[in-house]
Amino acid sequence: MNGIHDFTKISPFEWLISRKLRKDMRVDVRLFATQEMLESGLQDRSIDQAMNAASLPGLVGEVVVMPDMHQGYGFPIGGVAATRLPDGVISPGGIGYDINCGVRLLVSTIEYESVKGLIPILNQRLYAECPSGVGGKGAKALSLSELEKVCREGSHWARKNGFATNEDIEFTEDGGCLEGADFSKVSHRARERGLLQVGSLGSGNHFIEVDVVDQLFDSSSAQRMGLKEGCLCLMVHSGSRGLGHQICTDYVHDFQQTVQKYGIHLPDRELVCAPLNSPEGQAYLGAMRCAANYAFCNRQVLAYTARMIFESVFASKVPDHELRLVYDLAHNIGKIENHVIDNKQMKVCVHRKGATRAFAAGMNEVPVKFRDIGQPVLVPGSMGTSSWVLVGTDLAMQKSFGSCAHGAGRVFSRSQAKRKVRGEQLKGELKSRGIHVMTGSMSGLAEEAPEAYKDVDQVVNIVDKVGIARRVARLRPVAVIKG
Amino acid sequence: MSTSSGFKEIDHTADIALKVWAPNLQGLFLQAAQGLFMLMRCDLSPEQLSFRDLSLKEISLENLLVTFLNELLLFAENEGVAYQPIKVRLNECSLSSHLIGKRIINIRREIKAVTYHQLKIAKSRLGYYTVITFDV
């Protein structure tokens, strides 16, 4: 890759890198971005990483890159790739260490203006009672047999234990439980790390955010989702915690030899993989699904805690304090899905690394309530900026394996962010704009400053313009918990 | 690289990268371990807690470095102890190390994993250097 002239411009927001550009590329790379974003991608290696991902054996269609792309390890963040069954590969690095890192959105009918004075108390309570930061102090402690149930059943375990309703299950991607989870493929170490962390947020870019529905772009779809202008909602961003990190670590380690066994040559060792129909590939798939189920359950238990706090803060102040789940979705995951590729229906393994599923109206996987409008898609912003609710489209099914962007996407490194922003100062600035922030680490807060991210509105504008998702509502934050 | 051995955090858009250098491979592993705990921003109890030995065998030096650091990361999260190597012995792709542990009071930055991303231990006129990418 030499420069911008190596891209074929399809439209102002859609570009193609031909597989002919590099000998080891098996498919083209399609990017949804502005020219400026591509030039930035050329600086931070994300374009090279997308081309590296295009070298995986068994790829079909194209590698797709979202406008929130940025440099990761192995795959770029914002990358989507599909491999054919049964002999294509599965790559743990194409899913990420935080397996089923994802977002859920809950809505209320509580009018922000009527409870504005209670937001600081609400935020303090969320920070005090939703365990956050490194480790899992304060999270639910599980026995080994309970952990196994969490890994097999995901959100269903939460329902059986009083942490979830039937509606919660219905409005979680895959009903909060991936079939085929195989606990026997989860190492002793990963199990140990999973025992004490269900119901904890973690650190880094994970957050709980209280938002206000700021503007509706599609009133009918918003109404279906229960989004009312001026009302409070809550967003949770977390994943599979230490259990998922350890599963990925274990399999990336083991696959260093697996690629030699199967004669797979790759441009980056972080892309190591195994054929889906091999014992190694099946073992990772089984373990990865355990972590995905753990993450669904983790966000569910966090939401349960948040609901209890909403009840205690608002029950005597408003007629209805309920938080209802709009949707919960994964943005680091590998899924076996059916897609039409080159006019043929195919069963493929879709790797989404920093990309969300965005299935169109009419798909069986979309809950009945949303089946005529499309699957809700959640694109969180960056603490001080908007977050977005969209719906998946037919074009997403055609162009991106039913996938969309997952966030704003970083533009500054963590050290650059800290050089530009001080945590205390940022907290004060956000407070002056009516955004209350609680965090365990001021330097961590500075690393996650809004300035460190791309403009989420631009990212959403691009996915809307290219047609892989349609805007429904914009949210603005009023309280943020950072791990 | 102003001194003969050391480490330095370098820019990476989403995660963290650490440049490490030393006159020899043993030193490189020692510096990488120190760098890991610097990145984690650990507050440690001043008194020493325990010792342990660690033996590892891998298919390459790079894999050995990743596994070594992932082991230290795991000890930190599971046992709440920051184990630093006092001594590292390397024999081709095998390592044995004597570690000294201090209790961790607080970890202010979570490192999810040590990655293999573009990892290469390179030799220069002054010794060895590498760049390690960590998922955070």
Coordinates of C-alpha atoms in Angstrom, one line a residue:
Chain A
M1 CA 0.0 0.0 0.0
N2 CA 1.6 3.2 -1.2
G3 CA -1.0 5.8 -0.8
I4 CA -4.5 7.0 -1.5
H5 CA -4.1 6.2 -5.3
D6 CA -4.2 2.5 -4.4
F7 CA -7.9 2.9 -3.4
T8 CA -10.7 2.7 -6.0
K9 CA -13.3 5.3 -5.2
I10 CA -16.9 3.9 -5.4
S11 CA -18.5 7.0 -3.8
P12 CA -17.3 9.8 -1.5
F13 CA -17.8 7.3 1.4
E14 CA -17.0 3.9 -0.1
W15 CA -13.6 2.6 -1.4
L16 CA -12.1 -0.6 -2.6
I17 CA -8.6 -2.1 -2.3
S18 CA -8.1 -4.7 -5.0
R19 CA -6.8 -8.1 -3.9
K20 CA -4.3 -7.7 -6.8
L21 CA -2.4 -5.1 -4.8
R22 CA -0.7 -7.7 -2.7
K23 CA 0.1 -11.3 -3.5
D24 CA -1.1 -12.8 -0.2
M25 CA -4.6 -11.1 -0.3
R26 CA -7.4 -13.6 -1.1
V27 CA -10.2 -11.0 -1.3
D28 CA -10.8 -7.3 -1.9
V29 CA -11.1 -4.9 1.0
R30 CA -14.2 -2.6 1.0
L31 CA -13.9 0.5 3.2
F32 CA -16.7 2.9 4.3
A33 CA -14.8 6.2 5.0
T34 CA -14.0 9.7 3.9
Q35 CA -10.8 10.3 2.0
E36 CA -9.5 12.0 5.2
M37 CA -10.2 8.9 7.3
L38 CA -8.4 6.7 4.8
E39 CA -5.4 9.0 4.9
S40 CA -5.4 8.8 8.7
G41 CA -5.8 5.0 8.4
L42 CA -2.7 4.9 6.2
Q43 CA -0.8 6.6 9.1
D44 CA -1.8 4.2 11.9
R45 CA -1.5 0.8 10.1
S46 CA -5.2 0.0 10.1
I47 CA -5.3 -0.2 6.3
D48 CA -2.3 -2.6 6.4
Q49 CA -4.1 -4.7 9.0
A50 CA -7.2 -4.9 6.9
M51 CA -5.1 -6.1 4.0
N52 CA -3.4 -8.6 6.3
A53 CA -6.9 -9.9 7.4
A54 CA -7.7 -10.4 3.7
S55 CA -5.0 -13.1 3.6
L56 CA -6.9 -15.5 5.8
P57 CA -7.7 -18.9 4.2
G58 CA -11.3 -19.5 3.2
L59 CA -12.4 -15.9 3.1
V60 CA -15.5 -15.1 1.0
G61 CA -16.9 -11.8 -0.3
E62 CA -14.7 -9.0 0.9
V63 CA -13.1 -7.8 4.1
V64 CA -15.2 -4.9 5.2
V65 CA -13.9 -1.9 7.2
M66 CA -16.2 0.5 9.0
P67 CA -15.7 4.3 9.3
D68 CA -14.7 4.0 13.0
M69 CA -11.7 1.9 11.9
H70 CA -8.4 2.3 13.8
Q71 CA -5.3 0.3 14.4
G72 CA -5.7 -2.8 16.5
Y73 CA -3.5 -5.9 16.5
G74 CA -4.0 -8.5 13.8
F75 CA -7.4 -7.2 12.5
P76 CA -8.1 -3.5 12.5
I77 CA -10.8 -2.4 14.9
G78 CA -13.9 -1.9 12.8
G79 CA -13.1 -5.0 10.6
V80 CA -15.6 -7.6 9.4
A81 CA -14.5 -10.8 7.6
A82 CA -16.4 -14.0 6.7
T83 CA -14.9 -17.4 6.1
R84 CA -16.7 -20.3 4.4
L85 CA -17.8 -23.4 6.2
P86 CA -16.6 -26.1 6.6
D87 CA -13.0 -25.5 5.6
G88 CA -12.5 -21.7 6.1
V89 CA -10.7 -20.6 9.3
I90 CA -11.6 -19.0 12.5
S91 CA -9.1 -16.5 13.9
P92 CA -9.3 -15.5 17.6
G93 CA -7.5 -12.3 16.8
G94 CA -10.3 -11.4 14.4
I95 CA -12.7 -11.5 17.4
G96 CA -10.5 -9.9 20.0
Y97 CA -9.4 -10.6 23.6
D98 CA -12.6 -9.1 25.0
I99 CA -14.9 -11.7 23.5
N100 CA -18.5 -10.4 23.1
C101 CA -17.5 -6.9 24.2
G102 CA -20.8 -5.2 23.5
V103 CA -23.4 -2.7 24.4
R104 CA -27.0 -2.7 25.7
L105 CA -29.5 0.2 25.8
L106 CA -32.3 0.4 28.2
V107 CA -35.0 3.1 28.0
S108 CA -37.3 4.8 30.5
T109 CA -40.2 7.2 30.4
I110 CA -38.5 9.4 33.1
E111 CA -38.4 12.9 31.8
Y112 CA -34.9 14.3 32.3
E113 CA -36.1 17.9 33.2
S114 CA -38.2 16.6 36.0
V115 CA -35.4 14.6 37.7
K116 CA -32.3 16.7 36.6
G117 CA -31.4 17.4 40.3
L118 CA -31.2 13.7 41.1
I119 CA -28.7 12.9 38.3
P120 CA -25.6 13.4 40.6
I121 CA -27.0 11.0 43.2
L122 CA -28.0 8.5 40.5
N123 CA -24.4 8.6 39.2
Q124 CA -22.9 8.2 42.6
R125 CA -25.1 5.2 43.3
L126 CA -24.3 3.6 39.9
Y127 CA -20.6 4.1 40.6
A128 CA -20.8 2.7 44.1
E129 CA -22.9 -0.3 43.3
C130 CA -21.9 -1.4 39.8
P131 CA -18.4 -2.8 40.3
S132 CA -15.9 -1.1 38.0
G133 CA -12.2 -0.8 37.4
V134 CA -9.5 -3.5 37.2
G135 CA -10.5 -6.9 38.7
G136 CA -14.0 -7.6 39.9
K137 CA -14.3 -6.4 43.5
G138 CA -17.9 -6.5 44.5
A139 CA -19.1 -8.7 41.6
K140 CA -21.1 -11.9 42.0
A141 CA -19.0 -14.8 43.2
L142 CA -19.8 -18.0 41.4
S143 CA -19.1 -21.6 42.2
L144 CA -17.4 -23.6 39.4
S145 CA -20.7 -25.4 38.6
E146 CA -22.5 -22.0 38.5
L147 CA -19.8 -20.6 36.2
E148 CA -20.3 -23.6 33.9
K149 CA -24.1 -22.8 33.8
V150 CA -23.3 -19.1 33.0
C151 CA -21.0 -20.2 30.2
R152 CA -23.6 -22.6 28.7
E153 CA -26.8 -20.5 29.3
G154 CA -25.7 -16.9 29.2
S155 CA -28.6 -14.6 30.0
H156 CA -30.9 -17.6 30.7
W157 CA -28.8 -18.2 33.8
A158 CA -29.6 -14.6 34.8
R159 CA -33.3 -15.1 34.2
K160 CA -33.3 -18.3 36.3
N161 CA -31.6 -16.4 39.1
G162 CA -33.9 -13.4 39.1
F163 CA -31.6 -11.0 37.2
A164 CA -33.4 -11.0 33.9
T165 CA -37.0 -10.9 32.5
N166 CA -38.3 -12.8 29.5
E167 CA -38.3 -9.5 27.6
D168 CA -34.6 -9.1 28.4
I169 CA -33.9 -12.4 26.7
E170 CA -36.0 -11.6 23.7
F171 CA -34.2 -8.3 23.1
T172 CA -30.6 -9.7 23.4
E173 CA -28.7 -10.8 20.3
D174 CA -29.2 -14.5 20.0
G175 CA -31.5 -14.4 23.0
G176 CA -28.3 -13.9 25.2
C177 CA -27.1 -17.4 24.6
L178 CA -25.0 -18.9 21.7
E179 CA -25.6 -22.5 21.2
G180 CA -22.6 -24.8 21.1
A181 CA -20.7 -23.4 24.1
D182 CA -18.3 -26.1 25.3
F183 CA -17.1 -25.6 28.8
S184 CA -14.7 -28.5 28.5
K185 CA -12.6 -26.3 26.1
V186 CA -12.2 -23.5 28.6
S187 CA -8.9 -23.8 30.5
H188 CA -8.6 -24.0 34.2
R189 CA -7.0 -20.5 34.2
A190 CA -9.9 -19.0 32.3
R191 CA -12.4 -20.6 34.6
E192 CA -10.5 -19.2 37.6
R193 CA -10.6 -15.7 36.1
G194 CA -14.3 -16.0 35.5
L195 CA -15.4 -17.0 39.0
L196 CA -15.4 -13.5 40.6
Q197 CA -16.4 -11.1 37.8
V198 CA -20.0 -11.6 36.7
G199 CA -21.7 -8.2 37.0
S200 CA -18.6 -6.1 36.8
L201 CA -17.8 -3.4 34.3
G202 CA -14.1 -3.6 34.0
S203 CA -11.9 -0.6 32.9
G204 CA -10.5 1.0 29.8
N205 CA -13.2 2.2 27.4
H206 CA -16.0 0.3 29.3
F207 CA -18.7 2.5 30.7
I208 CA -22.2 2.9 32.1
E209 CA -23.8 6.0 30.7
V210 CA -27.1 7.8 31.5
D211 CA -28.4 9.5 28.4
V212 CA -31.3 11.7 27.3
V213 CA -33.0 11.0 24.1
D214 CA -32.0 14.2 22.3
Q215 CA -33.5 14.0 18.8
L216 CA -35.6 11.5 16.8
F217 CA -34.8 10.9 13.1
D218 CA -37.4 8.1 12.6
S219 CA -40.3 8.6 15.0
S220 CA -42.1 5.5 14.1
S221 CA -39.0 3.2 14.8
A222 CA -38.1 5.2 17.9
Q223 CA -41.6 4.7 19.2
R224 CA -41.3 0.9 18.6
M225 CA -38.2 0.9 20.7
G226 CA -39.7 3.0 23.4
L227 CA -37.5 6.0 22.8
K228 CA -39.2 9.2 23.8
E229 CA -37.6 12.6 23.3
G230 CA -36.4 14.1 26.6
C231 CA -36.5 10.8 28.5
L232 CA -33.7 9.0 30.3
C233 CA -32.0 5.9 29.0
L234 CA -29.0 3.9 30.1
M235 CA -26.2 2.3 28.1
V236 CA -23.9 -0.4 29.4
H237 CA -20.6 -1.2 27.6
S238 CA -18.7 -4.2 28.9
G239 CA -17.6 -7.7 27.9
S240 CA -16.5 -11.1 29.1
R241 CA -13.8 -9.8 31.4
G242 CA -10.9 -12.0 32.5
L243 CA -12.5 -15.2 31.3
G244 CA -12.7 -14.0 27.7
H245 CA -9.2 -12.4 27.8
Q246 CA -7.8 -15.8 29.0
I247 CA -9.7 -17.8 26.4
C248 CA -8.3 -15.7 23.6
T249 CA -4.8 -15.7 25.1
D250 CA -4.9 -19.5 25.4
Y251 CA -6.0 -20.1 21.8
V252 CA -3.8 -17.5 20.2
H253 CA -1.0 -19.2 22.0
D254 CA -2.0 -22.7 20.9
F255 CA -2.8 -21.7 17.3
Q256 CA 0.8 -20.5 16.9
Q257 CA 1.5 -24.2 16.4
T258 CA -1.8 -25.0 14.8
V259 CA -1.0 -22.8 11.8
Q260 CA 2.2 -24.8 11.3
K261 CA 0.3 -28.1 11.5
Y262 CA -2.1 -27.0 8.7
G263 CA 0.5 -25.2 6.6
I264 CA -1.1 -21.7 7.0
H265 CA 1.2 -18.8 6.3
L266 CA 0.1 -15.4 7.6
P267 CA 1.6 -11.9 7.6
D268 CA 1.0 -11.4 11.3
R269 CA 1.2 -14.0 14.1
E270 CA -1.7 -12.3 15.8
L271 CA -3.9 -13.5 13.0
V272 CA -3.3 -17.2 13.8
C273 CA -6.3 -19.4 13.0
A274 CA -7.5 -22.9 12.6
P275 CA -9.8 -24.5 10.0
L276 CA -13.4 -24.4 11.3
N277 CA -13.8 -28.1 10.7
S278 CA -10.6 -29.0 12.6
P279 CA -10.6 -30.2 16.2
E280 CA -8.6 -27.0 17.1
G281 CA -11.1 -24.7 15.4
Q282 CA -14.1 -26.5 17.0
A283 CA -12.4 -26.2 20.4
Y284 CA -11.9 -22.5 20.1
L285 CA -15.5 -22.0 18.8
G286 CA -16.8 -23.9 21.8
A287 CA -14.7 -21.9 24.3
M288 CA -15.4 -18.6 22.5
R289 CA -19.1 -19.2 22.8
C290 CA -18.7 -19.7 26.6
A291 CA -17.1 -16.3 26.8
A292 CA -19.8 -14.8 24.7
N293 CA -22.5 -16.2 26.9
Y294 CA -20.6 -15.0 30.0
A295 CA -20.6 -11.5 28.5
F296 CA -24.3 -11.5 27.8
C297 CA -24.9 -12.5 31.4
N298 CA -22.4 -9.9 32.7
R299 CA -24.2 -7.0 31.0
Q300 CA -27.5 -8.4 32.1
V301 CA -26.4 -8.5 35.8
L302 CA -25.0 -5.0 35.4
A303 CA -28.4 -3.9 34.0
Y304 CA -30.2 -5.6 36.9
T305 CA -28.1 -3.6 39.4
A306 CA -28.8 -0.4 37.5
R307 CA -32.5 -1.1 37.6
M308 CA -32.4 -1.5 41.3
I309 CA -30.7 1.8 41.6
F310 CA -33.2 3.5 39.3
E311 CA -36.0 2.1 41.5
S312 CA -34.4 3.4 44.7
V313 CA -33.6 6.9 43.3
F314 CA -36.8 7.5 41.3
A315 CA -39.6 5.2 42.6
S316 CA -41.2 7.9 44.8
K317 CA -40.5 10.7 42.4
V318 CA -41.9 9.5 39.0
P319 CA -45.0 7.4 38.1
D320 CA -42.9 4.9 36.1
H321 CA -39.2 4.2 37.0
E322 CA -38.8 1.0 34.9
L323 CA -35.8 0.5 32.6
R324 CA -36.8 -1.6 29.6
L325 CA -34.2 -3.2 27.3
V326 CA -34.2 -1.9 23.8
Y327 CA -31.4 -4.3 22.6
D328 CA -28.1 -5.9 23.6
L329 CA -25.5 -6.6 21.0
A330 CA -22.0 -7.9 20.6
H331 CA -19.3 -6.1 18.7
N332 CA -16.4 -8.5 19.2
I333 CA -17.6 -11.9 18.1
G334 CA -17.5 -14.8 15.6
K335 CA -20.9 -16.1 14.5
I336 CA -22.0 -18.8 12.1
E337 CA -24.6 -17.0 9.9
N338 CA -26.2 -17.5 6.5
H339 CA -25.4 -14.8 3.9
V340 CA -25.9 -14.4 0.2
I341 CA -22.5 -14.1 -1.4
D342 CA -22.1 -13.9 -5.2
N343 CA -25.7 -14.7 -5.5
K344 CA -25.3 -17.9 -3.5
Q345 CA -26.7 -18.6 -0.1
M346 CA -23.7 -19.6 2.1
K347 CA -23.1 -20.6 5.7
V348 CA -20.1 -18.5 6.9
C349 CA -18.3 -17.6 10.1
V350 CA -18.6 -13.8 10.4
H351 CA -15.7 -12.3 12.4
R352 CA -16.8 -8.9 13.8
K353 CA -13.9 -7.1 15.5
G354 CA -15.2 -3.7 16.6
A355 CA -18.3 -4.0 14.4
T356 CA -21.9 -4.7 15.4
R357 CA -24.5 -6.9 13.7
A358 CA -27.0 -4.8 11.8
F359 CA -29.5 -7.3 10.3
A360 CA -32.3 -6.0 8.0
A361 CA -36.0 -6.0 8.5
G362 CA -37.5 -9.4 7.7
M363 CA -34.6 -11.5 9.1
N364 CA -35.6 -14.3 11.4
E365 CA -32.8 -13.3 13.8
V366 CA -34.4 -9.9 14.5
P367 CA -37.0 -10.0 17.3
V368 CA -40.6 -10.0 16.1
K369 CA -41.2 -6.5 17.6
F370 CA -38.5 -5.1 15.3
R371 CA -38.9 -7.4 12.3
D372 CA -40.5 -4.9 10.1
I373 CA -38.0 -2.0 10.9
G374 CA -34.7 -3.9 11.2
Q375 CA -32.5 -4.8 14.1
P376 CA -31.6 -2.0 16.5
V377 CA -28.0 -0.9 16.2
L378 CA -26.2 0.9 19.0
V379 CA -23.3 3.2 18.2
P380 CA -22.0 4.8 21.5
G381 CA -20.1 8.0 21.3
S382 CA -17.2 9.2 23.5
M383 CA -18.3 10.4 26.9
G384 CA -19.0 14.0 26.0
T385 CA -20.6 13.4 22.6
S386 CA -23.7 11.9 21.2
S387 CA -24.5 8.2 21.0
W388 CA -26.8 6.8 18.3
V389 CA -29.5 4.3 17.7
L390 CA -30.0 3.0 14.2
V391 CA -31.5 0.1 12.5
G392 CA -30.0 -2.5 10.1
T393 CA -30.8 -2.5 6.4
D394 CA -30.9 -4.6 3.3
L395 CA -27.8 -2.9 2.0
A396 CA -25.9 -4.1 5.2
M397 CA -26.9 -7.6 4.3
Q398 CA -25.5 -7.1 0.7
K399 CA -22.4 -5.1 1.5
S400 CA -21.2 -5.8 5.0
F401 CA -22.5 -9.3 6.1
G402 CA -25.2 -7.4 8.0
S403 CA -22.7 -5.3 10.0
C404 CA -22.3 -1.7 11.0
A405 CA -19.8 0.5 12.9
H406 CA -19.6 0.1 16.7
G407 CA -18.5 3.4 18.0
A408 CA -16.6 6.6 17.3
G409 CA -13.2 5.0 16.8
R410 CA -10.0 6.3 18.3
V411 CA -7.9 8.8 16.6
F412 CA -5.3 9.7 19.3
S413 CA -3.2 7.1 21.2
R414 CA -3.6 7.0 24.9
S415 CA -0.4 8.8 25.5
Q416 CA -1.3 11.5 23.0
A417 CA -4.7 11.9 24.8
K418 CA -2.9 12.3 28.1
R419 CA -0.5 14.9 26.7
K420 CA -3.5 17.0 25.5
V421 CA -6.0 16.4 28.3
R422 CA -5.9 16.3 32.1
G423 CA -8.4 14.0 33.8
E424 CA -9.5 16.5 36.5
Q425 CA -9.8 19.3 34.0
L426 CA -11.9 17.1 31.7
K427 CA -14.2 16.1 34.5
G428 CA -14.8 19.8 35.3
E429 CA -15.4 20.7 31.7
L430 CA -17.9 17.9 31.3
K431 CA -19.7 18.9 34.5
S432 CA -20.0 22.5 33.2
R433 CA -21.8 20.9 30.2
G434 CA -24.2 19.0 32.5
I435 CA -22.3 15.7 32.2
H436 CA -21.5 14.1 35.6
V437 CA -18.5 11.8 35.5
M438 CA -17.4 9.2 38.1
T439 CA -14.2 7.3 37.6
G440 CA -11.6 5.3 39.5
S441 CA -8.7 6.7 37.5
M442 CA -8.2 10.3 36.3
S443 CA -5.4 9.3 33.9
G444 CA -7.7 6.6 32.6
L445 CA -10.4 9.3 32.1
A446 CA -7.9 11.5 30.2
E447 CA -7.1 8.5 27.9
E448 CA -10.8 8.2 27.1
A449 CA -11.3 12.0 26.5
P450 CA -13.8 12.8 23.7
E451 CA -10.9 14.5 21.8
A452 CA -9.2 11.1 21.5
Y453 CA -12.0 9.8 19.3
K454 CA -13.3 10.6 15.8
D455 CA -16.5 12.5 15.4
V456 CA -19.2 9.9 16.1
D457 CA -21.8 12.0 14.2
Q458 CA -19.6 11.8 11.1
V459 CA -19.2 8.0 11.5
V460 CA -23.0 7.7 11.7
N461 CA -23.5 10.0 8.8
I462 CA -21.3 7.7 6.7
V463 CA -23.1 4.4 7.6
D464 CA -26.4 6.2 6.9
K465 CA -25.2 7.6 3.6
V466 CA -23.8 4.3 2.3
G467 CA -27.0 2.7 3.5
I468 CA -25.8 0.0 5.9
A469 CA -27.8 1.4 8.7
R470 CA -30.5 4.1 9.1
R471 CA -30.6 6.7 11.9
V472 CA -33.4 6.4 14.4
A473 CA -32.4 8.6 17.4
R474 CA -29.5 10.6 18.9
L475 CA -28.8 10.4 22.6
R476 CA -26.8 12.8 24.7
P477 CA -25.0 11.9 27.9
V478 CA -25.8 13.4 31.3
A479 CA -23.9 10.9 33.6
V480 CA -20.9 8.6 32.9
I481 CA -19.3 5.9 35.0
K482 CA -15.8 5.0 33.7
G483 CA -14.1 1.9 35.0
Chain B
M1 CA 17.6 4.4 23.0
S2 CA 19.6 6.7 25.3
T3 CA 20.8 4.0 27.7
S4 CA 21.9 0.5 27.1
S5 CA 18.7 -1.0 28.5
G6 CA 15.2 0.3 29.1
F7 CA 11.7 0.5 27.9
K8 CA 9.4 3.3 26.6
E9 CA 5.7 3.5 25.9
I10 CA 5.1 4.4 22.3
D11 CA 2.0 5.5 20.4
H12 CA -0.6 3.0 19.4
T13 CA -4.1 4.3 18.4
A14 CA -6.2 1.8 20.4
D15 CA -4.0 -0.1 22.6
I16 CA -0.5 0.3 24.1
A17 CA 2.9 -0.5 22.6
L18 CA 6.1 -0.8 24.5
K19 CA 9.6 -0.5 23.0
V20 CA 12.1 -2.5 25.0
W21 CA 15.9 -2.7 24.5
A22 CA 18.8 -4.3 26.3
P23 CA 22.4 -5.4 25.5
N24 CA 21.4 -9.1 25.8
L25 CA 18.3 -11.3 25.6
Q26 CA 18.1 -11.9 29.4
G27 CA 18.1 -8.1 29.9
L28 CA 15.4 -7.7 27.3
F29 CA 13.1 -10.1 29.2
L30 CA 13.9 -8.3 32.5
Q31 CA 13.1 -4.9 31.0
A32 CA 9.9 -6.1 29.3
A33 CA 8.7 -7.4 32.7
Q34 CA 9.4 -4.0 34.3
G35 CA 7.7 -2.2 31.5
L36 CA 4.6 -4.4 31.9
F37 CA 4.2 -3.3 35.5
M38 CA 4.9 0.3 34.6
L39 CA 2.1 0.2 32.0
M40 CA -0.3 -1.4 34.6
R41 CA 0.4 1.5 36.9
C42 CA 0.5 -0.8 40.0
D43 CA 0.7 0.5 43.5
L44 CA 2.8 -2.1 45.4
S45 CA 3.2 -2.9 49.0
P46 CA 6.8 -2.0 50.0
E47 CA 7.5 -5.3 51.7
Q48 CA 8.4 -8.3 49.7
L49 CA 5.9 -11.1 49.9
S50 CA 7.2 -14.2 48.2
F51 CA 9.4 -15.9 45.7
R52 CA 8.6 -18.3 43.0
D53 CA 10.4 -20.0 40.0
L54 CA 9.0 -20.1 36.5
S55 CA 10.0 -22.4 33.7
L56 CA 8.7 -22.1 30.1
K57 CA 9.4 -23.6 26.8
E58 CA 8.1 -22.2 23.5
I59 CA 8.6 -22.6 19.7
S60 CA 10.3 -19.2 19.3
L61 CA 11.9 -16.4 21.3
E62 CA 9.0 -14.1 20.5
N63 CA 6.5 -16.7 21.7
L64 CA 8.6 -17.1 24.9
L65 CA 8.4 -13.4 25.6
V66 CA 4.6 -13.3 25.1
T67 CA 4.1 -16.3 27.3
F68 CA 6.5 -15.0 30.0
L69 CA 4.6 -11.6 30.2
N70 CA 1.2 -13.3 30.1
E71 CA 2.3 -15.4 33.0
L72 CA 3.2 -12.3 35.0
L73 CA -0.1 -10.7 34.1
L74 CA -2.0 -13.8 35.3
F75 CA -0.2 -13.8 38.6
A76 CA -1.1 -10.2 39.1
E77 CA -4.8 -10.6 38.4
N78 CA -5.4 -14.0 40.0
E79 CA -3.1 -13.7 43.0
G80 CA -2.8 -10.0 43.4
V81 CA 1.0 -10.2 43.4
A82 CA 3.4 -8.4 41.1
Y83 CA 6.1 -10.9 40.4
Q84 CA 9.3 -9.3 38.9
P85 CA 12.1 -11.5 37.6
I86 CA 15.4 -11.2 39.5
K87 CA 17.2 -13.5 37.2
V88 CA 16.3 -14.9 33.8
R89 CA 18.1 -17.8 32.1
L90 CA 17.5 -18.5 28.5
N91 CA 18.5 -21.5 26.5
E92 CA 17.3 -21.4 22.9
C93 CA 13.5 -21.2 23.4
S94 CA 13.4 -22.2 27.0
L95 CA 13.4 -19.9 30.0
S96 CA 13.8 -20.3 33.7
S97 CA 13.4 -17.3 36.0
H98 CA 13.5 -16.6 39.7
L99 CA 10.7 -14.1 40.6
I100 CA 10.2 -11.9 43.6
G101 CA 6.6 -10.9 44.4
K102 CA 5.1 -7.8 46.1
R103 CA 1.5 -7.5 47.0
I104 CA -0.5 -5.3 44.6
I105 CA -2.5 -2.6 46.4
N106 CA -4.1 -1.2 43.3
I107 CA -3.8 -1.7 39.5
R108 CA -4.9 1.5 37.8
R109 CA -4.7 0.2 34.2
E110 CA -6.1 -3.1 33.1
I111 CA -4.0 -4.9 30.5
K112 CA -6.1 -7.6 28.9
A113 CA -3.4 -9.5 27.2
V114 CA 0.1 -9.4 25.6
T115 CA -0.3 -9.8 21.8
Y116 CA 1.9 -11.3 19.1
H117 CA 1.1 -8.4 16.8
Q118 CA 4.1 -7.9 14.5
L119 CA 6.4 -9.0 17.3
K120 CA 10.0 -9.5 16.3
I121 CA 13.0 -9.6 18.6
A122 CA 15.7 -7.9 16.6
K123 CA 19.4 -7.6 17.0
S124 CA 21.2 -4.3 16.6
R125 CA 24.8 -3.1 17.0
L126 CA 23.9 -2.2 20.7
G127 CA 22.1 -5.4 21.6
Y128 CA 18.5 -6.5 21.2
Y129 CA 15.2 -4.6 20.9
T130 CA 11.5 -5.3 20.3
V131 CA 8.1 -3.6 20.3
I132 CA 5.3 -5.4 22.2
T133 CA 1.6 -4.5 21.7
F134 CA -0.7 -4.9 24.7
D135 CA -4.5 -5.1 24.5
V136 CA -6.1 -2.7 27.0

